[in-house]
Short mmCIF file of N, CA and C in Angstrom, two decimals:
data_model
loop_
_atom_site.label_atom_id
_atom_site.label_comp_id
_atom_site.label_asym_id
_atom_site.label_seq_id
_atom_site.Cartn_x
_atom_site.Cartn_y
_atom_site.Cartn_z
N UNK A 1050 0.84 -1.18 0.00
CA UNK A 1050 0.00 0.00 0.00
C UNK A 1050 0.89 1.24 0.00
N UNK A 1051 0.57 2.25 -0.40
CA UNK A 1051 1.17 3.30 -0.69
C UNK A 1051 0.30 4.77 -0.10
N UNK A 1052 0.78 5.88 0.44
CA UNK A 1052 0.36 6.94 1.21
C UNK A 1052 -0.82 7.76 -0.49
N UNK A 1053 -1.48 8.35 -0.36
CA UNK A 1053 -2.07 9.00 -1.27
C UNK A 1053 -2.08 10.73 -1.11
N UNK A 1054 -1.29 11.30 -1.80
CA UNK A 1054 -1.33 12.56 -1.97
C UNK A 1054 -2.56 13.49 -2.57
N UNK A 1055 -3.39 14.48 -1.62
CA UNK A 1055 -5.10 14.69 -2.72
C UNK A 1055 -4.87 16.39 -2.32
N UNK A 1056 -5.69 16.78 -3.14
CA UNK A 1056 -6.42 18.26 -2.94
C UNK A 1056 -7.69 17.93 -2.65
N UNK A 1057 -7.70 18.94 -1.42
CA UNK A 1057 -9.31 19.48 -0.93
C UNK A 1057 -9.90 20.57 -0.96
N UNK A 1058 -11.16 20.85 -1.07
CA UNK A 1058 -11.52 22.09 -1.03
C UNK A 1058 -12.97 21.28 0.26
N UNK A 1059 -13.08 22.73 1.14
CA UNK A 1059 -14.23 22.56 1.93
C UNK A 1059 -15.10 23.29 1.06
N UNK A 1060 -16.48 22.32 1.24
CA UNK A 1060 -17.63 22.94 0.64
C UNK A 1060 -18.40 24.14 1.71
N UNK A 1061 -19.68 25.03 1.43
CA UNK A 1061 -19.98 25.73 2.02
C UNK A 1061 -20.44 24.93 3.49
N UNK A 1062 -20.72 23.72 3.20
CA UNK A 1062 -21.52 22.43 4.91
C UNK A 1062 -20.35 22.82 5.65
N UNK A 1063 -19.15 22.58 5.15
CA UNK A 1063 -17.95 22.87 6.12
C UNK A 1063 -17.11 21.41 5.62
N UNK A 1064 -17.63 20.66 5.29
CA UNK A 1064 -17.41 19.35 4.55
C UNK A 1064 -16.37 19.08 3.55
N UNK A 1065 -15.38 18.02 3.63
CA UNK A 1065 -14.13 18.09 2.69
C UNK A 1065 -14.60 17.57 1.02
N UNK A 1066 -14.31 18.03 0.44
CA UNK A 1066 -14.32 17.80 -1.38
C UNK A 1066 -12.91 16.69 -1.81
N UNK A 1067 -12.62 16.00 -1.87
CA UNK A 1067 -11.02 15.70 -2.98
C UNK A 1067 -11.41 16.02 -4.16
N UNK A 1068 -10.81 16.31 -4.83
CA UNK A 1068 -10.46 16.96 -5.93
C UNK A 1068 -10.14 15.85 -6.99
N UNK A 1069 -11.09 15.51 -7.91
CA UNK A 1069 -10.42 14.66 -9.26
C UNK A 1069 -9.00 14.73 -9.74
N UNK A 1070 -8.59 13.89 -9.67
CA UNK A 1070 -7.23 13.76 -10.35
C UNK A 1070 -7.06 12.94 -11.75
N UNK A 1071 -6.52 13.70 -12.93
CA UNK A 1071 -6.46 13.06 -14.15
C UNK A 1071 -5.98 11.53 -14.50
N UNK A 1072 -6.36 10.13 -14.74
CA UNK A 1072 -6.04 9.19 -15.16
C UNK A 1072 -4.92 9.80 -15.53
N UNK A 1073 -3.76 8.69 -14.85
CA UNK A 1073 -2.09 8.70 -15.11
C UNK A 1073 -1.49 9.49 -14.25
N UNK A 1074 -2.08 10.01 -13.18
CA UNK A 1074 -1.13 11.19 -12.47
C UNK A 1074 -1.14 10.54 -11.22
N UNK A 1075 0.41 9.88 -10.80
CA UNK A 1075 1.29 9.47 -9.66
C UNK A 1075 0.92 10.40 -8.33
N UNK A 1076 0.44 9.68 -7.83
CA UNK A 1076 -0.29 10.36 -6.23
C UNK A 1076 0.41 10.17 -4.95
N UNK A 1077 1.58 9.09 -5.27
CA UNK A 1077 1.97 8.25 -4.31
C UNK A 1077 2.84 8.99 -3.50
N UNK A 1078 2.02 9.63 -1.96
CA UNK A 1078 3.46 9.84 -1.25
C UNK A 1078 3.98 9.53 -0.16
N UNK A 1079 4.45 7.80 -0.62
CA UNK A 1079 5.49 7.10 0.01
C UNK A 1079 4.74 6.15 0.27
N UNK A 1080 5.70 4.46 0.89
CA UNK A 1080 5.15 3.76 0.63
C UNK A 1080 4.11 3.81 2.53
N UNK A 1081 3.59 3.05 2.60
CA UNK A 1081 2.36 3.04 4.06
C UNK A 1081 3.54 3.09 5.24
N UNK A 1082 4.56 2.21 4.95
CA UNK A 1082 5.59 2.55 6.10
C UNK A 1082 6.18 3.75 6.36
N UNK A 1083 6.37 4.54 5.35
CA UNK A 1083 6.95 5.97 5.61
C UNK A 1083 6.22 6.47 6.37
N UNK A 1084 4.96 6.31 7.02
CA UNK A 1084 4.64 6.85 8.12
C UNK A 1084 5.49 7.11 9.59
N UNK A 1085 6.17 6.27 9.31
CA UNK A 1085 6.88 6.23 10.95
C UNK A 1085 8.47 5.89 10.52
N UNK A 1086 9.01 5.22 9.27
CA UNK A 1086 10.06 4.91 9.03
C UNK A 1086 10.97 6.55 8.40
N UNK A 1087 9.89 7.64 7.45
CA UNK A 1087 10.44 8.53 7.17
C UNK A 1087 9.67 9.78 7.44
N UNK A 1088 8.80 9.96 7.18
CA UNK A 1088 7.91 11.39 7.45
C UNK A 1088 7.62 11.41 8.94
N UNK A 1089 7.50 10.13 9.89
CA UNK A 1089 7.54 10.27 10.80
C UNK A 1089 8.76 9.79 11.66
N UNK A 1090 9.66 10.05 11.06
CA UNK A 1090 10.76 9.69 11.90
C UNK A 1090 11.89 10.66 12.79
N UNK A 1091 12.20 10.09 13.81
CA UNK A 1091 12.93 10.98 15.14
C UNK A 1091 13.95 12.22 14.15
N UNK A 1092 14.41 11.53 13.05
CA UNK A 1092 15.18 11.92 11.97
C UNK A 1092 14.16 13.68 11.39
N UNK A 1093 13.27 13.46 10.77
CA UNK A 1093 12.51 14.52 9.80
C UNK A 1093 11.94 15.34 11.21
N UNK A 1094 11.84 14.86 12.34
CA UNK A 1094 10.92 15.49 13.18
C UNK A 1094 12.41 16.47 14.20
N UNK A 1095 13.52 16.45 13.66
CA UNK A 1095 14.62 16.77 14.47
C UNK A 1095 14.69 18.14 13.36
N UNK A 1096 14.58 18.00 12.22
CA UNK A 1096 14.40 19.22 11.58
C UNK A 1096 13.65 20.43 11.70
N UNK A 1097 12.65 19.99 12.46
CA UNK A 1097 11.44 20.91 12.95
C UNK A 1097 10.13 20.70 12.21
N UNK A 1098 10.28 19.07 10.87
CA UNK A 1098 8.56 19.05 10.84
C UNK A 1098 7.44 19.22 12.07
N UNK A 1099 6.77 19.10 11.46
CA UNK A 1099 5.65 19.21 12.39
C UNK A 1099 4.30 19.04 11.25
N UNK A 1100 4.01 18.73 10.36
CA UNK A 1100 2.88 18.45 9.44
C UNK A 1100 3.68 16.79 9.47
N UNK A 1101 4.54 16.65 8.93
CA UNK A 1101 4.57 15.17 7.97
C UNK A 1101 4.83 14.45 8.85
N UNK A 1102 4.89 14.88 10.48
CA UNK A 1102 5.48 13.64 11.33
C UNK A 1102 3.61 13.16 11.58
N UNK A 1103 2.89 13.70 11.27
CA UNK A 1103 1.31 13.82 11.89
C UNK A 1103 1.20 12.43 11.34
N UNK A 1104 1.68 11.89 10.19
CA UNK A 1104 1.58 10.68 9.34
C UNK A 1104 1.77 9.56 10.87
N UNK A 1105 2.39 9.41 11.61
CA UNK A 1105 3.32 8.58 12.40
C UNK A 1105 1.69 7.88 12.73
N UNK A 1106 0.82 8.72 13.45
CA UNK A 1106 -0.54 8.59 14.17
C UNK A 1106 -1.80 8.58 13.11
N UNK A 1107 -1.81 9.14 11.71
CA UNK A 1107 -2.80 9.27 11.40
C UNK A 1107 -2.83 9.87 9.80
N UNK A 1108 -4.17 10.20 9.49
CA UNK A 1108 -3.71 10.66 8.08
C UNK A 1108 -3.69 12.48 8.70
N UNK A 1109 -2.81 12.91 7.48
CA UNK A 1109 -2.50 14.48 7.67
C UNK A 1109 -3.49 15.45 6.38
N UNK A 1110 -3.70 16.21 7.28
CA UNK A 1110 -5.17 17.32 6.78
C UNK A 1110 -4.40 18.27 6.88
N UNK A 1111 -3.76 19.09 5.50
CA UNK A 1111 -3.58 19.98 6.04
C UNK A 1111 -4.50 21.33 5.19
N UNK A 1112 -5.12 22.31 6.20
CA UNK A 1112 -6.30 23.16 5.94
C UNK A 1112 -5.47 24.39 4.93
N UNK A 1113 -6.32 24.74 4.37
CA UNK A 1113 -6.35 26.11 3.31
C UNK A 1113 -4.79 26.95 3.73
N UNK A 1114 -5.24 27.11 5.38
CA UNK A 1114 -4.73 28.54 5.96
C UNK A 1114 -3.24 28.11 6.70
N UNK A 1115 -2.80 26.81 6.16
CA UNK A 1115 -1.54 25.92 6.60
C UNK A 1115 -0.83 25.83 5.36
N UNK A 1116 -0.93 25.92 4.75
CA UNK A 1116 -1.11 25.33 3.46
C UNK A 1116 0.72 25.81 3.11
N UNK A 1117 0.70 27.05 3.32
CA UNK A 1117 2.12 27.85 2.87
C UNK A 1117 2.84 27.43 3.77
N UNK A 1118 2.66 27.44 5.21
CA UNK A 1118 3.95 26.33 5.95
C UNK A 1118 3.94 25.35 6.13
N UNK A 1119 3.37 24.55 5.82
CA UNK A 1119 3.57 23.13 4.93
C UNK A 1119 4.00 22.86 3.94
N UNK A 1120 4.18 24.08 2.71
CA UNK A 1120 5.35 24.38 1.65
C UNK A 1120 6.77 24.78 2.10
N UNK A 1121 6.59 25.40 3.26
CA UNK A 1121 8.29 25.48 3.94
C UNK A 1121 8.38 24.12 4.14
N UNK A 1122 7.88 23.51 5.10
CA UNK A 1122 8.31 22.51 5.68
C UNK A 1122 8.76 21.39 4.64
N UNK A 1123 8.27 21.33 3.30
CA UNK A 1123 8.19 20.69 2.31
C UNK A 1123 9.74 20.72 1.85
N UNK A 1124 9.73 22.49 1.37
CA UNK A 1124 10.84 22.96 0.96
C UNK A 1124 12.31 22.44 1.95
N UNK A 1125 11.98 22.79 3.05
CA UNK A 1125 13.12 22.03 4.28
C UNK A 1125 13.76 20.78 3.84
N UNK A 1126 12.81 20.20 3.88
CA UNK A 1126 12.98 18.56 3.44
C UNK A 1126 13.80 18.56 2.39
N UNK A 1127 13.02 19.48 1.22
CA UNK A 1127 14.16 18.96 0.24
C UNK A 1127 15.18 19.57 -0.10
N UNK A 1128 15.72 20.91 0.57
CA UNK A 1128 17.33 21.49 0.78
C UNK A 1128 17.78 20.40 1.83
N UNK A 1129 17.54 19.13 2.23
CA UNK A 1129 18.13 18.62 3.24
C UNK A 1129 17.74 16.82 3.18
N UNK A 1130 17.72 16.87 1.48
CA UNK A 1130 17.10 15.25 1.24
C UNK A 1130 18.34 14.50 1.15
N UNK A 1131 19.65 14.78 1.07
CA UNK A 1131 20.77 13.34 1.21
C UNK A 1131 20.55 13.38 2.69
N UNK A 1132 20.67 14.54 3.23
CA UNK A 1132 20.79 13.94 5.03
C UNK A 1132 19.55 13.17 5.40
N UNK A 1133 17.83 13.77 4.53
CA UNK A 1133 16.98 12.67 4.68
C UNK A 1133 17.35 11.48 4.37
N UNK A 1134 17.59 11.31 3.52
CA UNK A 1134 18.02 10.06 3.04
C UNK A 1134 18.87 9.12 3.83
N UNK A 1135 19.78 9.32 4.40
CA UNK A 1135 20.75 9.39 5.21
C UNK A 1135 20.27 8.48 6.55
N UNK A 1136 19.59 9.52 6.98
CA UNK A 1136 18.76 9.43 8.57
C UNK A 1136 17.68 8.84 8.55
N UNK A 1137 16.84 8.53 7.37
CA UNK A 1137 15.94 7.37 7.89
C UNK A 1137 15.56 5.93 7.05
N UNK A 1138 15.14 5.16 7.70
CA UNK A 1138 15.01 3.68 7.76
C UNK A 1138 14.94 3.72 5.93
N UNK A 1139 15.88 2.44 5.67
CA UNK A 1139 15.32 2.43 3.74
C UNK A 1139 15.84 0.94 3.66
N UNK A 1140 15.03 0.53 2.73
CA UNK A 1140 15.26 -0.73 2.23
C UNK A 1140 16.09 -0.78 1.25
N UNK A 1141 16.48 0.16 0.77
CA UNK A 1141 17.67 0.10 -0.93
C UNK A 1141 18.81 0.90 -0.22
N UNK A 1142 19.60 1.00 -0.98
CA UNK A 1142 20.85 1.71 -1.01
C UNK A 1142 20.28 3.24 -0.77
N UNK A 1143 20.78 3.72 -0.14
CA UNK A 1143 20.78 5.45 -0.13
C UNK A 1143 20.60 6.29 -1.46
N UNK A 1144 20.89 5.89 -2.03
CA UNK A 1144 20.90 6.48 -3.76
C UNK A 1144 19.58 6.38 -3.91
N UNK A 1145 19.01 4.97 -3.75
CA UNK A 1145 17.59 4.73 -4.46
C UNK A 1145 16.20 5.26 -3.57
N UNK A 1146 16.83 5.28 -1.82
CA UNK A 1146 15.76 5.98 -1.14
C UNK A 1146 15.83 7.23 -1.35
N UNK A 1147 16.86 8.10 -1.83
CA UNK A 1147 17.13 9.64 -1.87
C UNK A 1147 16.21 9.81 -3.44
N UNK A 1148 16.38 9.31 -3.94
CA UNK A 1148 15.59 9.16 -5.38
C UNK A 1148 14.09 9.15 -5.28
N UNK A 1149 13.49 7.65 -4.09
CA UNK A 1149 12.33 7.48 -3.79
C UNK A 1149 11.66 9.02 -3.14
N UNK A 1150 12.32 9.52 -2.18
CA UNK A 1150 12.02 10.68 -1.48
C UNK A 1150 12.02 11.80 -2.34
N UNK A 1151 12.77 11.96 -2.81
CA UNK A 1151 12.48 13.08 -3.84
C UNK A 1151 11.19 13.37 -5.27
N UNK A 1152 10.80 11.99 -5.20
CA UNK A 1152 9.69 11.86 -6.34
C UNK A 1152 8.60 12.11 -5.42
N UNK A 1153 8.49 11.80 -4.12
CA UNK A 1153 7.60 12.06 -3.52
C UNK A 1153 7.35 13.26 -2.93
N UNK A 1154 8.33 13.95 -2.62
CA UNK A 1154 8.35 15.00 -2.29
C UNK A 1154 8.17 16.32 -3.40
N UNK A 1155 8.13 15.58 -5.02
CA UNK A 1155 7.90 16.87 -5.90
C UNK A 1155 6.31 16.45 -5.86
N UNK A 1156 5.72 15.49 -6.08
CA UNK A 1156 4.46 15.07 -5.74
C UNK A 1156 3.29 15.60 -4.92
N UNK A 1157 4.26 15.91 -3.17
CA UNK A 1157 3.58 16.62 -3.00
C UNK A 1157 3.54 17.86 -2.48
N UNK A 1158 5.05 18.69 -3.35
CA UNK A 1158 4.82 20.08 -4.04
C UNK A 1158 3.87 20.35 -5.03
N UNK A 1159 3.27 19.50 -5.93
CA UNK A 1159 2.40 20.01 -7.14
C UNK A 1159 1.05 20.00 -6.46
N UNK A 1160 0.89 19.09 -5.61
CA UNK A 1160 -0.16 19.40 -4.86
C UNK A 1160 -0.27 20.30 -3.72
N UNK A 1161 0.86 21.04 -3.46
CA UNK A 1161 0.61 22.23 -2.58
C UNK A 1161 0.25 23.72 -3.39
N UNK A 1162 0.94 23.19 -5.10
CA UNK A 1162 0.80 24.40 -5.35
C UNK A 1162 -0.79 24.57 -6.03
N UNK A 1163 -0.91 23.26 -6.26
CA UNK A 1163 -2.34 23.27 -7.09
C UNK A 1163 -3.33 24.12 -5.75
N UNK A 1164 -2.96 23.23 -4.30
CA UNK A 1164 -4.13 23.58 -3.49
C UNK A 1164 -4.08 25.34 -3.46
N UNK A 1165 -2.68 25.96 -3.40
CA UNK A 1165 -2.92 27.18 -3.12
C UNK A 1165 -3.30 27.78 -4.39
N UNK A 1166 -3.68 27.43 -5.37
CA UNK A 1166 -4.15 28.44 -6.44
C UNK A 1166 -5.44 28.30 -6.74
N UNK A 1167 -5.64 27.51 -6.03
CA UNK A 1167 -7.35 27.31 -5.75
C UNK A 1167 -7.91 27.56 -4.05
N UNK A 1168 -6.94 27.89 -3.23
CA UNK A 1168 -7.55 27.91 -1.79
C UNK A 1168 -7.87 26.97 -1.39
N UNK A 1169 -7.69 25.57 -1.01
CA UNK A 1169 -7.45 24.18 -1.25
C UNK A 1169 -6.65 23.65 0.55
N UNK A 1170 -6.64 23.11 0.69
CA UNK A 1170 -5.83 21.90 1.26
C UNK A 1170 -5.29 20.54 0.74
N UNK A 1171 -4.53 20.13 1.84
CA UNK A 1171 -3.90 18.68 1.20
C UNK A 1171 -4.02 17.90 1.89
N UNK A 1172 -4.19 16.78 1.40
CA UNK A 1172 -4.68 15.27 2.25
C UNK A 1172 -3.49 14.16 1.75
N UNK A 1173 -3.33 13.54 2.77
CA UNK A 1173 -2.16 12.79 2.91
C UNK A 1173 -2.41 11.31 3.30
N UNK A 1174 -3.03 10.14 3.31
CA UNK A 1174 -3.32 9.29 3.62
C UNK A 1174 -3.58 8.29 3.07
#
């Protein structure tokens, strides 16, 4: 199983929307273990996440009005993806998890930027 990267919009109920995503477009961010092996690990959470460690416990919501520091935090990650790479749990060689992390992590930049040009959130689960 694999984490699912979405856009939300709340409807006027207060109620979450996901957002259609086009047949062929890679959603995947990371595999179900990266919950606790990388997004939630002592490692990413020593950086000062605080959105992607939320994965460790649960799925991550992040609302409209979060949205831009959850693009820092994003951005963090990836001025600092060999040391991710580095520091947490991987089944391949370092090369191939620094590779894995980085596809995931542009993944879900396109979905931060989609959510903010629509006023949007992101769902992670």
């Amino acid at each position: 199983m694999s984490l699912l990267v979405e856009v939300f919009v709340r409807e006027p109920d207060g109620k979450r929307r996901i957002l259609d995503v086009p047949d062929g477009v890679y959603q995947s961010g990371g595999f179900e273990s990266w919950r606790t092996t990388v997004w939630g690990s002592e490692f990413v959470r020593s950086l000062g996440a605080r959105f992607l460690p939320v994965l460790a416990e649960g799925d991550l919501y992040v609302e409209a009005d979060d949205v831009p520091e959850f693009r820092r935090e994003v951005t963090l990650l990836r001025s600092r993806l060999d040391e991710v790479a580095h520091g947490t749990q991987r089944p391949r060689s370092v090369e191939e998890h620094r590779g894995d992390i980085e596809i995931r992590l542009r993944i879900i930049e396109e979905s931060i930027r989609k959510a903010l040009e629509i006023g949007g959130g992101v769902l992670i689960w």
